[in-house]
Short mmCIF file of C-alpha atoms and ligand atoms in Angstrom, two decimals:
data_model
loop_
_atom_site.label_atom_id
_atom_site.label_comp_id
_atom_site.label_asym_id
_atom_site.label_seq_id
_atom_site.Cartn_x
_atom_site.Cartn_y
_atom_site.Cartn_z
CA MET A 18 -35.11 -30.39 16.48
CA LYS A 19 -37.20 -27.94 13.69
CA ASP A 20 -36.86 -27.69 10.41
CA ILE A 21 -33.79 -25.50 9.30
CA MET A 22 -35.40 -24.82 5.87
CA THR A 23 -37.05 -22.40 8.05
CA ALA A 24 -34.90 -21.11 10.90
CA PRO A 25 -34.57 -17.42 9.69
CA PHE A 26 -31.32 -17.14 10.02
CA LEU A 27 -31.20 -19.19 6.75
CA VAL A 28 -34.77 -17.55 4.80
CA LYS A 29 -32.65 -14.43 4.93
CA THR A 30 -29.91 -15.34 3.94
CA VAL A 31 -31.67 -16.77 1.00
CA ARG A 32 -33.10 -13.98 0.46
CA THR A 33 -30.70 -11.72 0.46
CA ILE A 34 -28.09 -14.10 -2.17
CA THR A 35 -31.30 -14.05 -5.02
CA GLU A 36 -31.23 -10.36 -4.28
CA MET A 37 -27.52 -10.00 -4.90
CA TYR A 38 -28.42 -12.49 -8.23
CA ARG A 39 -31.02 -9.69 -9.22
CA HIS A 40 -29.18 -6.87 -9.01
CA GLY A 41 -26.66 -9.02 -11.73
CA TRP A 42 -23.59 -8.56 -8.88
CA ASP A 43 -22.96 -12.63 -9.21
CA GLU A 44 -22.44 -14.03 -12.38
CA ARG A 45 -22.11 -17.16 -12.08
CA ASN A 46 -20.43 -18.39 -8.98
CA GLY A 47 -19.07 -15.02 -8.26
CA GLY A 48 -19.79 -13.67 -4.93
CA ASN A 49 -19.30 -15.15 -1.43
CA VAL A 50 -21.49 -15.01 2.75
CA SER A 51 -20.64 -15.61 5.48
CA LEU A 52 -23.08 -14.56 8.52
CA LEU A 53 -22.54 -14.98 12.30
CA LEU A 54 -25.17 -17.03 14.41
CA ASP A 55 -24.99 -17.37 17.95
CA GLU A 56 -25.25 -21.24 19.34
CA VAL A 57 -29.16 -20.19 20.31
CA GLU A 58 -30.06 -19.31 17.10
CA VAL A 59 -28.65 -22.54 15.83
CA LYS A 60 -29.04 -25.14 18.24
CA ASP A 61 -32.88 -25.87 18.17
CA TYR A 62 -32.31 -26.33 13.97
CA VAL A 63 -28.90 -28.06 14.24
CA ASP A 64 -27.21 -30.96 16.27
CA ILE A 65 -24.54 -29.00 17.83
CA THR A 66 -23.06 -31.66 19.10
CA LYS A 67 -23.33 -34.18 15.49
CA VAL A 68 -19.98 -32.80 13.59
CA LEU A 69 -20.54 -34.64 9.73
CA ARG A 70 -16.80 -33.08 8.32
CA THR A 71 -13.51 -30.95 9.56
CA ILE A 72 -12.66 -28.95 6.72
CA PRO A 73 -8.31 -27.55 7.69
CA THR A 74 -9.31 -23.44 6.64
CA GLY A 75 -5.51 -23.29 6.03
CA PHE A 76 -5.99 -19.63 8.61
CA GLU A 77 -5.47 -18.82 12.90
CA ALA A 78 -8.36 -16.93 13.91
CA PRO A 79 -8.97 -17.85 18.29
CA GLU A 80 -10.47 -15.01 18.98
CA LEU A 81 -13.27 -16.37 17.18
CA ASP A 82 -13.01 -20.50 18.11
CA GLY A 83 -16.13 -21.54 18.82
CA ARG A 84 -18.11 -19.18 16.80
CA TYR A 85 -21.13 -20.57 14.40
CA PHE A 86 -20.89 -19.30 10.25
CA LEU A 87 -23.46 -19.14 8.03
CA VAL A 88 -20.99 -19.37 4.30
CA THR A 89 -21.74 -20.41 0.53
CA SER A 90 -20.37 -22.66 -0.95
CA THR A 91 -17.13 -22.49 -3.54
CA GLY A 92 -18.70 -22.55 -6.97
CA SER A 93 -22.09 -22.18 -5.96
CA TYR A 94 -24.09 -20.26 -8.12
CA PHE A 95 -25.77 -17.91 -6.53
CA ARG A 96 -29.28 -18.22 -8.63
CA ASN A 97 -29.32 -21.17 -7.35
CA VAL A 98 -28.77 -21.19 -4.08
CA GLN A 99 -32.49 -20.28 -3.59
CA TYR A 100 -33.63 -24.22 -4.81
CA GLU A 101 -30.31 -25.66 -3.00
CA PRO A 102 -29.13 -24.44 -0.44
CA GLU A 103 -28.94 -27.55 1.76
CA LYS A 104 -25.82 -27.49 -1.15
CA ASP A 105 -25.08 -24.11 -1.47
CA LEU A 106 -24.13 -22.61 2.10
CA GLY A 107 -23.01 -24.68 5.02
CA LEU A 108 -23.38 -24.50 8.63
CA LEU A 109 -19.87 -24.53 10.40
CA ARG A 110 -17.82 -24.10 13.65
CA LEU A 111 -14.36 -23.09 14.31
CA ALA A 112 -12.43 -24.61 16.23
CA ASP A 113 -8.65 -25.53 16.96
CA GLY A 114 -7.80 -22.03 16.91
CA GLY A 115 -9.70 -21.48 14.57
CA ARG A 116 -7.69 -23.82 11.88
CA THR A 117 -10.74 -26.11 11.80
CA ALA A 118 -14.13 -25.64 10.29
CA GLU A 119 -16.58 -28.16 12.01
CA LEU A 120 -19.39 -28.81 9.05
CA LEU A 121 -22.25 -28.73 11.19
CA TRP A 122 -24.93 -28.63 8.18
CA GLY A 123 -25.35 -28.12 4.38
CA TYR A 124 -22.81 -28.98 1.28
CA GLU A 125 -24.52 -31.89 0.54
CA ASP A 126 -22.94 -32.32 -2.20
CA GLY A 127 -19.45 -32.71 -1.00
CA GLY A 128 -18.50 -28.77 -1.30
CA LYS A 129 -16.97 -26.87 0.76
CA PHE A 130 -16.56 -23.44 2.36
CA THR A 131 -16.13 -19.79 -0.68
CA SER A 132 -12.25 -19.76 -1.74
CA GLU A 133 -12.31 -16.84 -0.01
CA PHE A 134 -13.21 -18.09 3.98
CA ALA A 135 -9.64 -16.10 4.91
CA ALA A 136 -10.93 -12.19 3.36
CA HIS A 137 -14.53 -13.33 5.08
CA ILE A 138 -13.16 -14.21 8.84
CA LEU A 139 -10.26 -12.82 9.76
CA SER A 140 -12.50 -8.98 8.27
CA HIS A 141 -15.06 -10.31 10.66
CA LYS A 142 -12.67 -10.44 13.36
CA SER A 143 -12.08 -6.21 12.51
CA ARG A 144 -14.75 -5.39 12.29
CA LEU A 145 -15.73 -7.03 15.39
CA SER A 146 -12.55 -5.71 16.73
CA VAL A 147 -14.15 -2.22 16.36
CA ASP A 148 -17.70 -3.61 16.39
CA PRO A 149 -19.01 -5.74 18.20
CA GLN A 150 -22.75 -5.56 16.65
CA ASN A 151 -21.57 -7.03 13.52
CA ARG A 152 -22.75 -10.13 11.81
CA VAL A 153 -22.04 -9.94 8.15
CA ILE A 154 -19.62 -10.01 5.38
CA MET A 155 -20.71 -10.01 1.86
CA HIS A 156 -18.89 -9.54 -1.02
CA SER A 157 -20.39 -9.51 -4.96
CA HIS A 158 -19.01 -8.34 -7.93
CA PRO A 159 -21.07 -5.04 -9.37
CA ALA A 160 -20.40 -3.57 -12.23
CA ASN A 161 -19.92 -0.45 -11.76
CA LEU A 162 -17.72 -0.64 -8.95
CA ILE A 163 -15.22 -2.13 -11.02
CA ALA A 164 -15.59 -0.47 -13.54
CA MET A 165 -15.06 2.42 -12.19
CA THR A 166 -11.75 1.03 -10.45
CA TYR A 167 -10.89 0.79 -14.70
CA VAL A 168 -10.77 4.73 -14.83
CA HIS A 169 -10.90 6.58 -11.28
CA GLY A 170 -7.26 6.53 -9.22
CA LEU A 171 -7.25 4.39 -6.42
CA ASP A 172 -6.72 6.35 -3.86
CA GLU A 173 -9.50 5.55 -1.48
CA ARG A 174 -10.18 8.91 0.33
CA GLU A 175 -10.24 10.63 -3.07
CA PHE A 176 -12.37 7.38 -4.84
CA THR A 177 -14.78 7.52 -1.14
CA ARG A 178 -14.76 11.70 -2.17
CA THR A 179 -15.79 11.42 -5.98
CA LEU A 180 -18.77 8.42 -4.15
CA TRP A 181 -20.05 10.76 -1.83
CA ARG A 182 -20.25 13.03 -4.30
CA MET A 183 -22.76 10.88 -6.83
CA GLU A 184 -25.80 11.25 -4.00
CA THR A 185 -27.09 12.96 -0.90
CA GLU A 186 -27.67 9.32 0.24
CA CYS A 187 -23.49 7.79 0.45
CA MET A 188 -22.88 9.88 2.93
CA ILE A 189 -25.78 9.71 4.99
CA VAL A 190 -25.03 4.93 4.38
CA PHE A 191 -21.49 5.94 4.23
CA PRO A 192 -19.56 7.75 6.31
CA ASP A 193 -17.29 5.57 6.97
CA GLY A 194 -15.79 6.20 3.99
CA VAL A 195 -14.85 3.18 1.30
CA ASN A 196 -11.55 1.39 1.76
CA VAL A 197 -9.30 0.09 -1.99
CA LEU A 198 -7.65 -2.92 -2.24
CA PRO A 199 -5.19 -2.65 -5.31
CA TRP A 200 -5.70 -5.37 -8.12
CA MET A 201 -4.49 -9.25 -5.61
CA LEU A 202 -5.14 -12.72 -6.68
CA CYS A 203 -8.30 -13.47 -5.30
CA GLY A 204 -8.64 -16.83 -2.94
CA THR A 205 -5.92 -16.37 -1.44
CA ASN A 206 -3.99 -16.02 2.72
CA GLU A 207 -2.59 -12.52 1.47
CA ILE A 208 -5.62 -10.78 -0.01
CA GLY A 209 -7.67 -12.34 2.94
CA GLU A 210 -5.61 -10.57 5.65
CA ALA A 211 -5.06 -7.20 2.84
CA THR A 212 -8.93 -7.66 3.28
CA ALA A 213 -9.17 -7.67 7.62
CA GLU A 214 -7.03 -5.24 7.65
CA LYS A 215 -8.77 -3.19 5.46
CA MET A 216 -12.55 -3.43 7.15
CA LYS A 217 -10.73 -2.15 11.01
CA THR A 218 -11.49 1.96 9.75
CA ALA A 219 -14.34 1.12 7.17
CA ARG A 220 -17.00 -1.44 6.32
CA LEU A 221 -17.38 -1.29 2.05
CA VAL A 222 -13.16 -2.30 0.62
CA VAL A 223 -12.87 -2.23 -3.35
CA TRP A 224 -11.74 -4.42 -5.28
CA ALA A 225 -10.21 -3.29 -8.24
CA GLN A 226 -10.85 -4.74 -10.77
CA HIS A 227 -12.82 -7.39 -9.65
CA GLY A 228 -15.27 -6.17 -6.81
CA ILE A 229 -16.20 -5.74 -3.44
CA TYR A 230 -16.73 -6.16 0.33
CA GLY A 231 -19.52 -4.87 2.31
CA ALA A 232 -19.70 -5.51 6.29
CA GLY A 233 -22.99 -4.75 8.04
CA SER A 234 -24.53 -6.31 11.31
CA ASP A 235 -27.00 -8.02 9.65
CA LEU A 236 -27.86 -9.05 5.51
CA ASP A 237 -29.34 -5.76 4.63
CA GLU A 238 -26.34 -3.76 6.62
CA ALA A 239 -24.52 -4.84 4.36
CA PHE A 240 -26.49 -5.45 1.33
CA GLY A 241 -27.09 -1.41 1.59
CA LEU A 242 -23.78 -0.06 1.29
CA ILE A 243 -22.89 -2.03 -1.75
CA GLU A 244 -25.86 -1.29 -3.26
CA THR A 245 -25.51 2.82 -2.23
CA ALA A 246 -21.89 2.66 -3.40
CA ASP A 247 -22.83 1.03 -6.52
CA LYS A 248 -25.02 3.60 -7.39
CA ALA A 249 -22.69 5.75 -6.93
CA ALA A 250 -20.60 4.36 -9.06
CA GLU A 251 -23.44 4.19 -11.49
CA ILE A 252 -24.07 7.23 -11.84
CA TYR A 253 -19.98 8.55 -11.84
CA LEU A 254 -19.60 6.93 -14.90
CA LYS A 255 -22.83 8.72 -16.35
CA ILE A 256 -21.10 12.10 -16.00
CA ALA A 257 -17.75 11.30 -15.94
CA HIS A 258 -17.20 12.16 -19.51
CA LEU A 259 -19.24 15.21 -19.56
CA PRO A 260 -18.51 18.43 -18.26
CA VAL A 261 -19.46 18.84 -14.27
CA LYS A 262 -21.91 22.55 -13.96
CA GLN A 263 -21.97 21.93 -9.98
CA THR A 264 -21.02 19.28 -7.22
CA LEU A 265 -22.04 18.08 -3.56
CA THR A 266 -19.17 20.80 -1.89
CA ASP A 267 -17.57 19.41 0.85
CA GLU A 268 -19.57 22.01 3.10
CA ASP A 269 -22.92 20.34 2.13
CA LEU A 270 -21.06 17.03 3.23
CA ARG A 271 -20.19 17.97 5.95
CA LEU A 272 -24.16 19.74 6.90
CA ILE A 273 -25.39 15.72 5.72
CA ALA A 274 -23.65 13.69 8.19
CA GLY A 275 -24.59 16.97 10.59
CA HIS A 276 -28.61 16.53 10.49
CA PHE A 277 -28.42 12.82 9.79
CA GLY A 278 -25.74 11.86 13.02
CA GLY A 279 -22.33 10.25 10.63
CA LYS A 280 -18.76 9.50 11.66
CA VAL A 281 -17.05 10.77 8.70
CA ARG A 282 -14.51 9.17 7.94
CA GLU A 283 -11.19 11.71 9.86
CA GLY A 284 -9.69 14.00 6.98
CA TRP A 285 -11.82 12.77 4.34
CA LEU A 286 -13.41 16.51 4.32
CA ASP A 287 -11.64 18.97 2.70
P1 13P B 3 -16.13 -19.01 -4.84
O1 13P B 3 -17.20 -19.45 -5.42
O2 13P B 3 -15.02 -19.93 -4.48
O3 13P B 3 -16.78 -18.20 -3.46
O4 13P B 3 -15.54 -17.47 -5.61
C1 13P B 3 -16.57 -16.99 -6.32
C2 13P B 3 -15.49 -15.25 -6.43
O5 13P B 3 -16.30 -14.20 -6.01
C3 13P B 3 -14.27 -15.05 -5.75
O6 13P B 3 -13.74 -14.05 -5.42
ZN1 ZN B 4 -15.19 -12.30 -6.32
#
């Protein structure tokens, strides 16, 4: 077996989580990450016939039975993941129709997957149904986006249009827009199911007064989506109280999408 600490998927995940912390998105244990892996990627690093523990998930996901995921543990401090990945990360395989997670590596202090595991796995299922390349679900607590959910309406079309107008890059990066959930209790199957439903039409889902979920074909894409949306929210907060002299028009936004080949969310431009 090769040393899992050298596995590209582990190295990249640890680097990304460390960067999320540096961005101030993940105070204490805030945030969680899951990465879908193929058996060929993991079998040189762990004995896939040796299940260390089985952990009930509390939900079903038969479509993802037998699939492998690298997942942050509940309570893990993102600041520390780089120093103790074997404790703060776990390599899991779903079994029994998704009702069981088989631990193959990690969670060495006896911990388990994030309390938002339902939101992650059900969102993977949703994203894979519209994009077979999707591999990552990422949750964090970026301050600007959270602040925006206190002072901006939560209509997702209007929320998205405000973000799109905040810098040219937004339409290039997330032409599919941002979906928004009103505040709900976190760590439940209900918020997991609601998030997964929203993930069918956009790769970003804001949780009002809590944070955001991003999805992508790799860690960089999910990270970049959150980074761009939070930057736009920051610009919004800087100008929201000032008289606006000019802005990006719908015509400008259509021009950007046309030039960069983005498929704009149907009906979200006037
Ligand atoms: P976990 O520590 O269980 O991942 O929870 C953090 C969080 O952000 C909850 O929404
Ligand atoms: Zn959270």
